[in-house]
Amino acid sequence: MSTQVTAEMANVVEFIAIRQRIELLAKQIESTTAQKEAAESALRLDEATKLLVTLAAMASNDVQEIVIGRLTRQLVGLGIKVRSLTGKKRASKKQPAV
């Protein structure tokens, strides 16, 4: 019984550590998007997304599922900001010379 409790506690500790890493990356993404650093923002977003996949696989209760939902919404919003930085600008067509 104590081995199972210890394993569950280790899982919770690891879950919290990954959650904190994602939250830190989210803050860094906010900062880099504000500074218009698209490449750096995209790299951090990719890392945070990979960690979120790992975290989702670890979820074992309702509280963890709520955390995953919140982080997912946060990263989706940040992804929109990052894509707006990296989006291609529309080229205006040149008018033919008359």
PDB file of C-alpha atoms in Angstrom:
ATOM      1  CA  MET A   1       0.000   0.000   0.000  1.00  0.00           C
ATOM      2  CA  SER A   2       2.759   2.472   0.877  1.00  0.00           C
ATOM      3  CA  THR A   3       4.513   1.771  -2.437  1.00  0.00           C
ATOM      4  CA  GLN A   4       1.344   2.756  -4.308  1.00  0.00           C
ATOM      5  CA  VAL A   5       0.960   5.947  -2.257  1.00  0.00           C
ATOM      6  CA  THR A   6       4.603   6.835  -2.875  1.00  0.00           C
ATOM      7  CA  ALA A   7       4.192   6.279  -6.631  1.00  0.00           C
ATOM      8  CA  GLU A   8       1.072   8.470  -6.680  1.00  0.00           C
ATOM      9  CA  MET A   9       2.885  11.192  -4.743  1.00  0.00           C
ATOM     10  CA  ALA A  10       5.813  11.042  -7.165  1.00  0.00           C
ATOM     11  CA  ASN A  11       3.357  11.365 -10.050  1.00  0.00           C
ATOM     12  CA  VAL A  12       1.763  14.430  -8.428  1.00  0.00           C
ATOM     13  CA  VAL A  13       5.166  16.014  -7.806  1.00  0.00           C
ATOM     14  CA  GLU A  14       6.169  15.424 -11.440  1.00  0.00           C
ATOM     15  CA  PHE A  15       2.804  16.778 -12.640  1.00  0.00           C
ATOM     16  CA  ILE A  16       3.310  19.964 -10.618  1.00  0.00           C
ATOM     17  CA  ALA A  17       6.868  20.414 -11.897  1.00  0.00           C
ATOM     18  CA  ILE A  18       5.765  20.103 -15.529  1.00  0.00           C
ATOM     19  CA  ARG A  19       2.804  22.448 -14.918  1.00  0.00           C
ATOM     20  CA  GLN A  20       5.136  25.046 -13.439  1.00  0.00           C
ATOM     21  CA  ARG A  21       7.493  24.728 -16.420  1.00  0.00           C
ATOM     22  CA  ILE A  22       4.590  25.290 -18.823  1.00  0.00           C
ATOM     23  CA  GLU A  23       3.433  28.328 -16.842  1.00  0.00           C
ATOM     24  CA  LEU A  24       6.972  29.759 -16.900  1.00  0.00           C
ATOM     25  CA  LEU A  25       7.180  29.226 -20.654  1.00  0.00           C
ATOM     26  CA  ALA A  26       3.797  30.934 -21.049  1.00  0.00           C
ATOM     27  CA  LYS A  27       5.104  34.011 -19.220  1.00  0.00           C
ATOM     28  CA  GLN A  28       8.207  34.004 -21.411  1.00  0.00           C
ATOM     29  CA  ILE A  29       6.048  33.721 -24.533  1.00  0.00           C
ATOM     30  CA  GLU A  30       3.998  36.714 -23.378  1.00  0.00           C
ATOM     31  CA  SER A  31       7.224  38.672 -22.948  1.00  0.00           C
ATOM     32  CA  THR A  32       8.761  37.676 -26.272  1.00  0.00           C
ATOM     33  CA  THR A  33       5.575  38.348 -28.221  1.00  0.00           C
ATOM     34  CA  ALA A  34       5.384  41.800 -26.648  1.00  0.00           C
ATOM     35  CA  GLN A  35       8.933  42.383 -27.898  1.00  0.00           C
ATOM     36  CA  LYS A  36       7.962  41.072 -31.364  1.00  0.00           C
ATOM     37  CA  GLU A  37      10.425  38.162 -31.158  1.00  0.00           C
ATOM     38  CA  ALA A  38       8.511  35.686 -33.310  1.00  0.00           C
ATOM     39  CA  ALA A  39      11.155  32.953 -33.584  1.00  0.00           C
ATOM     40  CA  GLU A  40      11.850  32.818 -29.845  1.00  0.00           C
ATOM     41  CA  SER A  41       8.124  32.854 -29.072  1.00  0.00           C
ATOM     42  CA  ALA A  42       7.493  30.000 -31.496  1.00  0.00           C
ATOM     43  CA  LEU A  43      10.268  27.860 -29.984  1.00  0.00           C
ATOM     44  CA  ARG A  44       8.918  28.337 -26.470  1.00  0.00           C
ATOM     45  CA  LEU A  45       5.372  27.652 -27.637  1.00  0.00           C
ATOM     46  CA  ASP A  46       6.498  24.377 -29.233  1.00  0.00           C
ATOM     47  CA  GLU A  47       8.236  23.333 -26.017  1.00  0.00           C
ATOM     48  CA  ALA A  48       5.218  24.233 -23.892  1.00  0.00           C
ATOM     49  CA  THR A  49       2.897  22.328 -26.234  1.00  0.00           C
ATOM     50  CA  LYS A  50       5.049  19.188 -26.022  1.00  0.00           C
ATOM     51  CA  LEU A  51       5.078  19.435 -22.229  1.00  0.00           C
ATOM     52  CA  LEU A  52       1.299  19.845 -22.231  1.00  0.00           C
ATOM     53  CA  VAL A  53       0.928  16.589 -24.183  1.00  0.00           C
ATOM     54  CA  THR A  54       3.058  14.863 -21.553  1.00  0.00           C
ATOM     55  CA  LEU A  55       1.017  16.442 -18.780  1.00  0.00           C
ATOM     56  CA  ALA A  56      -2.273  15.359 -20.366  1.00  0.00           C
ATOM     57  CA  ALA A  57      -1.054  11.773 -20.462  1.00  0.00           C
ATOM     58  CA  MET A  58      -0.283  11.964 -16.739  1.00  0.00           C
ATOM     59  CA  ALA A  59      -3.688  13.318 -15.668  1.00  0.00           C
ATOM     60  CA  SER A  60      -5.429  11.023 -13.239  1.00  0.00           C
ATOM     61  CA  ASN A  61      -8.110  13.152 -11.578  1.00  0.00           C
ATOM     62  CA  ASP A  62     -10.585  15.970 -12.187  1.00  0.00           C
ATOM     63  CA  VAL A  63      -8.359  18.690 -10.737  1.00  0.00           C
ATOM     64  CA  GLN A  64      -5.547  17.746 -13.108  1.00  0.00           C
ATOM     65  CA  GLU A  65      -8.001  17.717 -16.033  1.00  0.00           C
ATOM     66  CA  ILE A  66      -9.100  21.256 -15.112  1.00  0.00           C
ATOM     67  CA  VAL A  67      -5.457  22.381 -15.031  1.00  0.00           C
ATOM     68  CA  ILE A  68      -4.877  20.849 -18.456  1.00  0.00           C
ATOM     69  CA  GLY A  69      -7.947  22.617 -19.840  1.00  0.00           C
ATOM     70  CA  ARG A  70      -6.743  25.962 -18.487  1.00  0.00           C
ATOM     71  CA  LEU A  71      -3.231  25.501 -19.844  1.00  0.00           C
ATOM     72  CA  THR A  72      -4.599  24.378 -23.206  1.00  0.00           C
ATOM     73  CA  ARG A  73      -6.718  27.530 -23.519  1.00  0.00           C
ATOM     74  CA  GLN A  74      -3.763  29.669 -22.472  1.00  0.00           C
ATOM     75  CA  LEU A  75      -1.439  28.089 -25.035  1.00  0.00           C
ATOM     76  CA  VAL A  76      -4.050  28.362 -27.791  1.00  0.00           C
ATOM     77  CA  GLY A  77      -4.335  32.087 -27.082  1.00  0.00           C
ATOM     78  CA  LEU A  78      -0.579  32.479 -27.094  1.00  0.00           C
ATOM     79  CA  GLY A  79      -0.388  30.483 -30.311  1.00  0.00           C
ATOM     80  CA  ILE A  80      -2.702  32.987 -31.965  1.00  0.00           C
ATOM     81  CA  LYS A  81      -0.442  35.830 -30.831  1.00  0.00           C
ATOM     82  CA  VAL A  82       2.676  34.042 -32.080  1.00  0.00           C
ATOM     83  CA  ARG A  83       1.088  33.289 -35.456  1.00  0.00           C
ATOM     84  CA  SER A  84       0.096  36.932 -35.822  1.00  0.00           C
ATOM     85  CA  LEU A  85       3.782  37.826 -35.442  1.00  0.00           C
ATOM     86  CA  THR A  86       4.919  35.267 -37.979  1.00  0.00           C
ATOM     87  CA  GLY A  87       2.034  35.768 -40.407  1.00  0.00           C
ATOM     88  CA  LYS A  88       2.950  36.872 -43.867  1.00  0.00           C
ATOM     89  CA  LYS A  89       2.112  40.412 -44.750  1.00  0.00           C
ATOM     90  CA  ARG A  90      -0.124  40.896 -47.733  1.00  0.00           C
ATOM     91  CA  ALA A  91       1.712  42.246 -50.711  1.00  0.00           C
ATOM     92  CA  SER A  92      -0.083  44.997 -52.534  1.00  0.00           C
ATOM     93  CA  LYS A  93      -0.364  44.607 -56.268  1.00  0.00           C
ATOM     94  CA  LYS A  94       1.427  47.159 -58.340  1.00  0.00           C
ATOM     95  CA  GLN A  95      -0.777  49.198 -60.563  1.00  0.00           C
ATOM     96  CA  PRO A  96       0.227  48.998 -64.224  1.00  0.00           C
ATOM     97  CA  ALA A  97       1.828  52.151 -65.566  1.00  0.00           C
ATOM     98  CA  VAL A  98      -0.408  53.930 -68.051  1.00  0.00           C
TER      99      VAL A  98
END
